[in-house]
Tab-separated table of C-alpha atoms and ligand atoms in Angstrom:
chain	number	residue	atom	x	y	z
D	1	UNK	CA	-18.393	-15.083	2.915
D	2	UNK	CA	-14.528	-14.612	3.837
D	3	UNK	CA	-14.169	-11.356	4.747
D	4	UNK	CA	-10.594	-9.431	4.637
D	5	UNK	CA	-9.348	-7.211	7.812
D	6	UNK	CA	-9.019	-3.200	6.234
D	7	UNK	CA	-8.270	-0.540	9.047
D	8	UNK	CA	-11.727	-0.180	10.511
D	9	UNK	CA	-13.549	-2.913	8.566
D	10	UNK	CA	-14.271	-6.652	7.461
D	11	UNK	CA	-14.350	-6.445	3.739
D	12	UNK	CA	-16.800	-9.295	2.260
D	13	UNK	CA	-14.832	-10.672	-0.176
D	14	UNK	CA	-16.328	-13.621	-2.564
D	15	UNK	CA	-13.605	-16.090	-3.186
D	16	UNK	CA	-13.008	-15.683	-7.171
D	17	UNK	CA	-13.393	-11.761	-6.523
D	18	UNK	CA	-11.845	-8.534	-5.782
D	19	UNK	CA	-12.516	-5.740	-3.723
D	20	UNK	CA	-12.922	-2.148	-6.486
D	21	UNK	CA	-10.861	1.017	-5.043
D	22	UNK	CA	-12.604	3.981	-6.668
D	23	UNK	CA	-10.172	6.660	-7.992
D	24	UNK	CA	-11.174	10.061	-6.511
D	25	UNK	CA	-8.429	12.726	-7.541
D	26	UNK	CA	-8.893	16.053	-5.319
D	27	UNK	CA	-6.715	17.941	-8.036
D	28	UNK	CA	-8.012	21.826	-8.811
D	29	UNK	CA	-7.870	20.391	-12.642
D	30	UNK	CA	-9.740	17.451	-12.035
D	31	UNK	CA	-13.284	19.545	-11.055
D	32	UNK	CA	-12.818	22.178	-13.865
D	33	UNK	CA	-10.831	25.657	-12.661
D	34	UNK	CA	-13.283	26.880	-9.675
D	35	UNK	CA	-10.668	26.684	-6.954
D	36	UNK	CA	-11.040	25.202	-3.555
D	37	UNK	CA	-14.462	24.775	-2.939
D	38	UNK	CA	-15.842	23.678	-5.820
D	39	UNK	CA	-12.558	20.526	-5.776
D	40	UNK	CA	-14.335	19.806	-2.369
D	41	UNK	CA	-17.411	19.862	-3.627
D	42	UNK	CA	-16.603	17.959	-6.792
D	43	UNK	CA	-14.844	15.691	-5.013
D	44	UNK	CA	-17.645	15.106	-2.513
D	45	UNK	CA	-20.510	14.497	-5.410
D	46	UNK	CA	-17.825	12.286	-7.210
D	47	UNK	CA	-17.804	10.198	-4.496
D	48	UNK	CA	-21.261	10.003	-3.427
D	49	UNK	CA	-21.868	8.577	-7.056
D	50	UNK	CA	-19.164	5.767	-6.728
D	51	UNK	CA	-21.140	5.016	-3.017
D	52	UNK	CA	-24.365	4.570	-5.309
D	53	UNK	CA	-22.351	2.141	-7.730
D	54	UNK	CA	-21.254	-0.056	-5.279
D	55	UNK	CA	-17.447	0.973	-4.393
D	56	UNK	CA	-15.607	-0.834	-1.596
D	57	UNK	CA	-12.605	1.626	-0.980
D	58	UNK	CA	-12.585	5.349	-1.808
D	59	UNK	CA	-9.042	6.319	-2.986
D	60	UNK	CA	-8.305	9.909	-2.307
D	61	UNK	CA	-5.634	11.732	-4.075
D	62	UNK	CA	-4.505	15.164	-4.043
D	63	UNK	CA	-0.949	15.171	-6.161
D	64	UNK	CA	-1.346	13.921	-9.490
D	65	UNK	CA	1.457	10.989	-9.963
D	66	UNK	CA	1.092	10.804	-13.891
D	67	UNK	CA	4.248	10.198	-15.798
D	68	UNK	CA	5.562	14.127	-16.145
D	69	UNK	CA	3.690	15.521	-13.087
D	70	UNK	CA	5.246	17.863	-11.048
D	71	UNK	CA	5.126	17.185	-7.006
D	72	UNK	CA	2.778	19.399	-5.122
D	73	UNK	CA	4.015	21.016	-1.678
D	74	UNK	CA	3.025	19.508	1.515
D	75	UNK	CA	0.618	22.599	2.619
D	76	UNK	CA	-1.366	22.065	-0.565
D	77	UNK	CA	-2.051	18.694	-0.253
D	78	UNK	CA	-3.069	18.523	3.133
D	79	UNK	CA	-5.315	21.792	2.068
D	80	UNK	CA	-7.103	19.448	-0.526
D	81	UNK	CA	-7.430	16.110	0.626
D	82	UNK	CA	-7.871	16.759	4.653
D	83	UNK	CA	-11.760	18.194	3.889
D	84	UNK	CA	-12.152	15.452	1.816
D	85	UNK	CA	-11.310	12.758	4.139
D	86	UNK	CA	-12.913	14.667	7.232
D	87	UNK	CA	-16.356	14.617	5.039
D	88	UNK	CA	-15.787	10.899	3.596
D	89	UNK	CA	-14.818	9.270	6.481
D	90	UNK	CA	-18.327	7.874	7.809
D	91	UNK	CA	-19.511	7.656	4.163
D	92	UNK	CA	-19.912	3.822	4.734
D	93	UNK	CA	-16.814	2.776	1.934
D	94	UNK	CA	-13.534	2.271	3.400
D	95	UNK	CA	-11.467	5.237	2.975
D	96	UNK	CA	-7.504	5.016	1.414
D	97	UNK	CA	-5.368	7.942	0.832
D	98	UNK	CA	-3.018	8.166	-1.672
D	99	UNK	CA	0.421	10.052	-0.782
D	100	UNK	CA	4.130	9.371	-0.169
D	101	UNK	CA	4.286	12.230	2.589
D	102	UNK	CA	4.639	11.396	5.977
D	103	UNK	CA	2.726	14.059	7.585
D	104	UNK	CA	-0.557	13.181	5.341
D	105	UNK	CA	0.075	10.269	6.423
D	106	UNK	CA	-0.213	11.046	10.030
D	107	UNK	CA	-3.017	13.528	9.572
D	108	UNK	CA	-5.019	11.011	7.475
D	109	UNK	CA	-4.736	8.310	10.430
D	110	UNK	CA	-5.682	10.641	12.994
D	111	UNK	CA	-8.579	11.444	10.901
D	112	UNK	CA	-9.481	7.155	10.664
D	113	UNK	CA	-8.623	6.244	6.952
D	114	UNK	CA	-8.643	2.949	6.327
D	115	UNK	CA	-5.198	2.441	4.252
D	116	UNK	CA	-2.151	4.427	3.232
D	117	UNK	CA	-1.113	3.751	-0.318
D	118	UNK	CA	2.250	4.988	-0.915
D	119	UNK	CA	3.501	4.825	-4.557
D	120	UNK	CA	7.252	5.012	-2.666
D	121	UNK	CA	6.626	2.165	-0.924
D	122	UNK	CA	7.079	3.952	2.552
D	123	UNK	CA	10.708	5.035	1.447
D	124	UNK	CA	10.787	8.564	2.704
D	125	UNK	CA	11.722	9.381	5.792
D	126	UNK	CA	9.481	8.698	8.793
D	127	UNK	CA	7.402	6.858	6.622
D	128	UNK	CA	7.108	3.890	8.822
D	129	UNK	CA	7.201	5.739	11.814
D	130	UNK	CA	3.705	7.833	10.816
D	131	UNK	CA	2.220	4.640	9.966
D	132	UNK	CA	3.308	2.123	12.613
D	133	UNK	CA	1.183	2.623	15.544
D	134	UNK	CA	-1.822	2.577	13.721
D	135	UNK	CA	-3.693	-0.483	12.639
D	136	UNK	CA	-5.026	0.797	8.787
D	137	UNK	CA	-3.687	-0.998	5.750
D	138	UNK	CA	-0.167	-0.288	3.861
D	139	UNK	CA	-0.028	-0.388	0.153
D	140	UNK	CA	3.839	-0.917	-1.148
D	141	UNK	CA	3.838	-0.433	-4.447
D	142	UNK	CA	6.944	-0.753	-6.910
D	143	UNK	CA	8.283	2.457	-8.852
D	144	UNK	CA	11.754	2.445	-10.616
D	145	UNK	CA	13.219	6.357	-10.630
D	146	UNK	CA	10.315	9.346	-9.713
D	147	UNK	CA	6.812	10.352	-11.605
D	148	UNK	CA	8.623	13.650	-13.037
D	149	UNK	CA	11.502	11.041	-14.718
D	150	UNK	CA	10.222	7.749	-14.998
D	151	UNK	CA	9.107	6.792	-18.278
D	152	UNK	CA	12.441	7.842	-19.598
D	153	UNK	CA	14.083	4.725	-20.790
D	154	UNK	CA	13.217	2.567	-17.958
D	155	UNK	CA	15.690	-0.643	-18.236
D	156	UNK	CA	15.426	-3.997	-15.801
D	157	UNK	CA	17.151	-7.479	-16.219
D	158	UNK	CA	14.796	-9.066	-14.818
D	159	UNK	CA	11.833	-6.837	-14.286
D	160	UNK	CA	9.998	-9.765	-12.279
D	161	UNK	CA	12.662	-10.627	-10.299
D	162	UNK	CA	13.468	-6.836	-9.513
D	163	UNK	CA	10.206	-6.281	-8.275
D	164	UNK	CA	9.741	-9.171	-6.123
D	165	UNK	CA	13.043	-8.409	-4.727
D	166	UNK	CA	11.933	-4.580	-4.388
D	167	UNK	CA	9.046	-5.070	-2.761
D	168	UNK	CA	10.416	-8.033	-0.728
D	169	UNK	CA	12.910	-5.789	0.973
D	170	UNK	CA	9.703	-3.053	1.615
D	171	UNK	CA	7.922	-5.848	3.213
D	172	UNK	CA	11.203	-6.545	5.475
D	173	UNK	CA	11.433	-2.785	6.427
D	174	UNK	CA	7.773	-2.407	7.894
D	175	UNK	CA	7.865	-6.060	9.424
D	176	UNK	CA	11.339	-5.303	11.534
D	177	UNK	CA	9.324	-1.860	12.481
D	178	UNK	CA	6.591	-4.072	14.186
D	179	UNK	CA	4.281	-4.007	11.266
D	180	UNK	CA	2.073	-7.024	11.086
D	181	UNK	CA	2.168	-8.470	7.671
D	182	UNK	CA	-1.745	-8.603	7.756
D	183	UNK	CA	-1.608	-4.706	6.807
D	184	UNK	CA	0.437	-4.980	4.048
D	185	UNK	CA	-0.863	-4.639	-0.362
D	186	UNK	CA	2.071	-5.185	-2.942
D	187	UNK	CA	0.923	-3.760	-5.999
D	188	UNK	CA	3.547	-3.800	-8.838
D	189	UNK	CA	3.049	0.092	-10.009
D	190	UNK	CA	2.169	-0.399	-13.609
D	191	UNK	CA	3.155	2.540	-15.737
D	192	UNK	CA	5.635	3.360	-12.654
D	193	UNK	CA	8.781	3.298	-14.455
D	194	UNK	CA	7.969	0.534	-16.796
D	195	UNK	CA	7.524	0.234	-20.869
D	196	UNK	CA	4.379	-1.812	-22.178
D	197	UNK	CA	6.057	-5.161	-22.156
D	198	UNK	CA	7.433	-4.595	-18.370
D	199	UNK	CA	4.093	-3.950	-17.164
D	200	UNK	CA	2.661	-7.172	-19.142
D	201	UNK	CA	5.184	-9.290	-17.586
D	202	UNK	CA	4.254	-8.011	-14.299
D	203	UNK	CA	0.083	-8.741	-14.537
D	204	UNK	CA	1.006	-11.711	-16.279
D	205	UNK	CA	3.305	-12.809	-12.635
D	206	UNK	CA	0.863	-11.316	-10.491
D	207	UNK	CA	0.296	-15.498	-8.686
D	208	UNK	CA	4.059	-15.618	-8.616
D	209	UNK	CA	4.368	-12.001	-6.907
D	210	UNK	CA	1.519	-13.494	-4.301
D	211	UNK	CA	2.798	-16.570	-3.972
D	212	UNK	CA	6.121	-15.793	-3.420
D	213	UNK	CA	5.840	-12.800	-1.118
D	214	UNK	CA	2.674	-14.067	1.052
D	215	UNK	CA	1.221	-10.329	0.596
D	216	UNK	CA	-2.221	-9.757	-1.441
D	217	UNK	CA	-1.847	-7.811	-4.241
D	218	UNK	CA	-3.384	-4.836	-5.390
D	219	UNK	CA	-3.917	-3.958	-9.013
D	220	UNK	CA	-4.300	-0.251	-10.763
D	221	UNK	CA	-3.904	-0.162	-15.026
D	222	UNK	CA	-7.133	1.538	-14.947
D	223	UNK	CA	-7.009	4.021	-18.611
D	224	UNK	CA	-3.442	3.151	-18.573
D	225	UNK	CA	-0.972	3.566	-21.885
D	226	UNK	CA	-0.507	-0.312	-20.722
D	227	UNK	CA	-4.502	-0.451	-22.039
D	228	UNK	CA	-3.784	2.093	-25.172
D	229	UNK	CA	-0.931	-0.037	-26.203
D	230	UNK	CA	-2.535	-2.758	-27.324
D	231	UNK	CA	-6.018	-0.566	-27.947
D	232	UNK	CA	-4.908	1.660	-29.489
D	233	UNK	CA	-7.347	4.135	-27.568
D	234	UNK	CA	-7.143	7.590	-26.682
D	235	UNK	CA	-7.567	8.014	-22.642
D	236	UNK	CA	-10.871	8.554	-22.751
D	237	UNK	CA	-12.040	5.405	-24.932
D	238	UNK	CA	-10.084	2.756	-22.486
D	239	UNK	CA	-13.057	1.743	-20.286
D	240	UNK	CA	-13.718	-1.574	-22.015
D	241	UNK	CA	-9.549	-2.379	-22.360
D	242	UNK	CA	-9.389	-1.474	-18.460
D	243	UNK	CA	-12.559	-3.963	-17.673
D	244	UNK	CA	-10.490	-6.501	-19.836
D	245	UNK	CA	-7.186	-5.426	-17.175
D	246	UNK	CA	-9.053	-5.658	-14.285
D	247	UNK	CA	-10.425	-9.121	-15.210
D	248	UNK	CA	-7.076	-10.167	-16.230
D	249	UNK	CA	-5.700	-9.052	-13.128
D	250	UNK	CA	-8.297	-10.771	-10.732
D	251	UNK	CA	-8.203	-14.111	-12.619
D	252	UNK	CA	-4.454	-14.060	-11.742
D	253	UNK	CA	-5.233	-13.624	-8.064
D	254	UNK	CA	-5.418	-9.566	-7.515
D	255	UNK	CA	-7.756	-8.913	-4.356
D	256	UNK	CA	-7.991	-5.059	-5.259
D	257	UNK	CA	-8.916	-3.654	-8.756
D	258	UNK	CA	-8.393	0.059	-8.336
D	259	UNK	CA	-10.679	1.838	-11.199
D	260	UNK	CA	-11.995	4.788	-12.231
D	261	UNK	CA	-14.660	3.153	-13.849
D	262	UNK	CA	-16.774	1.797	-10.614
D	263	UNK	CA	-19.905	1.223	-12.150
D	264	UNK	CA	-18.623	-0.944	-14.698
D	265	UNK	CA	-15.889	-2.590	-13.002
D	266	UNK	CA	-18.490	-3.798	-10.021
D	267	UNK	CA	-20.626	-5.184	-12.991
D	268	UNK	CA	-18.075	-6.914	-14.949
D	269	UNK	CA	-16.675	-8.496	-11.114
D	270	UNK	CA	-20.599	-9.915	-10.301
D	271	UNK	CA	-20.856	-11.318	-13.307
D	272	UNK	CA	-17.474	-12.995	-12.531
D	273	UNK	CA	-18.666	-13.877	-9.425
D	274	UNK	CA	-21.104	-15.537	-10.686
D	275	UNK	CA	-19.623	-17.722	-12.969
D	276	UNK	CA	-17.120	-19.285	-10.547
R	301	7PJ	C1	-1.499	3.753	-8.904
R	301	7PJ	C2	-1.625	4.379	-7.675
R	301	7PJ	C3	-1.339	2.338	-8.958
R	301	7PJ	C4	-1.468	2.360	-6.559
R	301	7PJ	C5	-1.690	5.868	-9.230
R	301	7PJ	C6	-3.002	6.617	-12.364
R	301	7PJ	C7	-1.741	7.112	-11.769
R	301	7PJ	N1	-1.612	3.690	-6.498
R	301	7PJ	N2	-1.739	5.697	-7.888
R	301	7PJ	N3	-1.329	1.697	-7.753
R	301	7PJ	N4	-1.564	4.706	-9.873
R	301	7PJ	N5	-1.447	1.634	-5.434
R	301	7PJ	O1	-3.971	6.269	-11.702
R	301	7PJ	O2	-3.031	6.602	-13.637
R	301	7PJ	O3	-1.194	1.705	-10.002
R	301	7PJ	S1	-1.799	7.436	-9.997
């Protein structure tokens, strides 16, 4: 089987498939309201259980990017997803951190993740520089405006167009830094500053965003109000509209399907599989 280069690994990849990123938010809120530990120890037994479904790549988050959110400082983050990574890291998955801030990003290389997925598309300042001299992968993805304002009125021309050309000039930026292309993920952010028919635009271009930028793409409308839209689901009733996503997404050429679902998503990708 082709396999695909991922910081410390050789992902198997089947040809028709996708690699699934687990989801595993390290936010006090997400493991009820017993503080520190028990969001380690939450996080740790949440992960463990996506190991036993058959993840690929462990996402860790510690700031909640939800339209609305407020940012988190920089001491608090590290203080909740550091542990997490330092216990994770030889779980077996391939591990990928989730943050915009340079110094996690620095701290999460020294301590071997895998990738760096930056919902700023490695805009911030030193960005590139924390991530250069390592050899783990780079996820751009494409927001328009900032998770605390983005869903207000977002308006594009073109929204294809814009994001191609958005994420083309990312992939410039790391490239000039020395950045071999083989590290890079597009992803085009859905929910990031988009309305309903934006993002359905977007999955519907995803061959066009590969094709035309050269990049693999990466793919995250997992519960999404992109999946309640055309539900009409509350959050917690949008596992079967995000397997239909995910699906959606792949068939169009997506090489990462990041979920919270894992058991499901693995099944509905081996069945797939199977049939191509
Ligand atoms: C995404 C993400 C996404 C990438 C979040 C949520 C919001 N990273 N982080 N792509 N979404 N690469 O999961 O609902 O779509 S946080």
């Amino acid at each position: 089987m082709k396999t695909i280069p991922f910081g410390r690994f050789n992902l198997p990849l089947h040809p028709a498939g996708a690699l699934v990123m687990g989801i595993l938010n390290v936010t006090p809120d997400s493991f009820s309201d017993g503080g520190q530990h028990a969001a380690l120890e939450g996080a740790i037994a949440h992960a463990e259980l996506m190991m036993e479904q058959g993840v690929d790549i462990i996402d860790i988050g510690g700031e909640s990017t939800r339209p609305g959110s407020p940012a988190v400082p920089l001491e608090e983050e590290m203080r909740r997803v550091m542990p997490v990574i330092y216990a994770l890291r030889d779980c077996g998955a391939a591990i990928s951190v989730d943050t915009y801030k340079p110094q996690v990003m620095r701290e999460a290389i020294i301590a071997g993740v895998d990738m760096i997925n930056d919902i700023n598309a490695f805009r911030a300042d030193g960005a590139i520089e924390a991530v250069r001299d390592s050899d783990c992968a780079l996820c751009i993805m494409h927001m328009r405006g900032e998770p605390a304002t983005m869903q207000q009125q977002p308006v594009y021309d073109d929204v294809v167009l814009e994001v191609i050309d958005f994420l083309r000039e990312r992939i410039a930026a790391l490239t000039a830094a020395g950045i071999a292309r083989e590290r890079l993920w597009i992803d085009p952010g859905f929910g990031f500053g988009k309305t309903v028919e934006h993002n359905y635009a977007l999955i519907k271009a995803t061959r066009r965003l590969i094709d035309e930028l050269g990049v693999p793409l990466l793919a995250g409308l997992s519960r999404k109000s992109m999946v309640g839209a055309i539900t009409g689901k509350p959050v917690e009733q949008r596992l079967a509209g995000s397997l239909g996503g995910a699906l959606a997404a792949v068939a169009h050429g997506a090489k990462i399907v990041r979920v919270h679902d894992v058991a499901e998503t693995v099944d509905a990708l081996k069945v797939w599989q199977a049939a191509h």
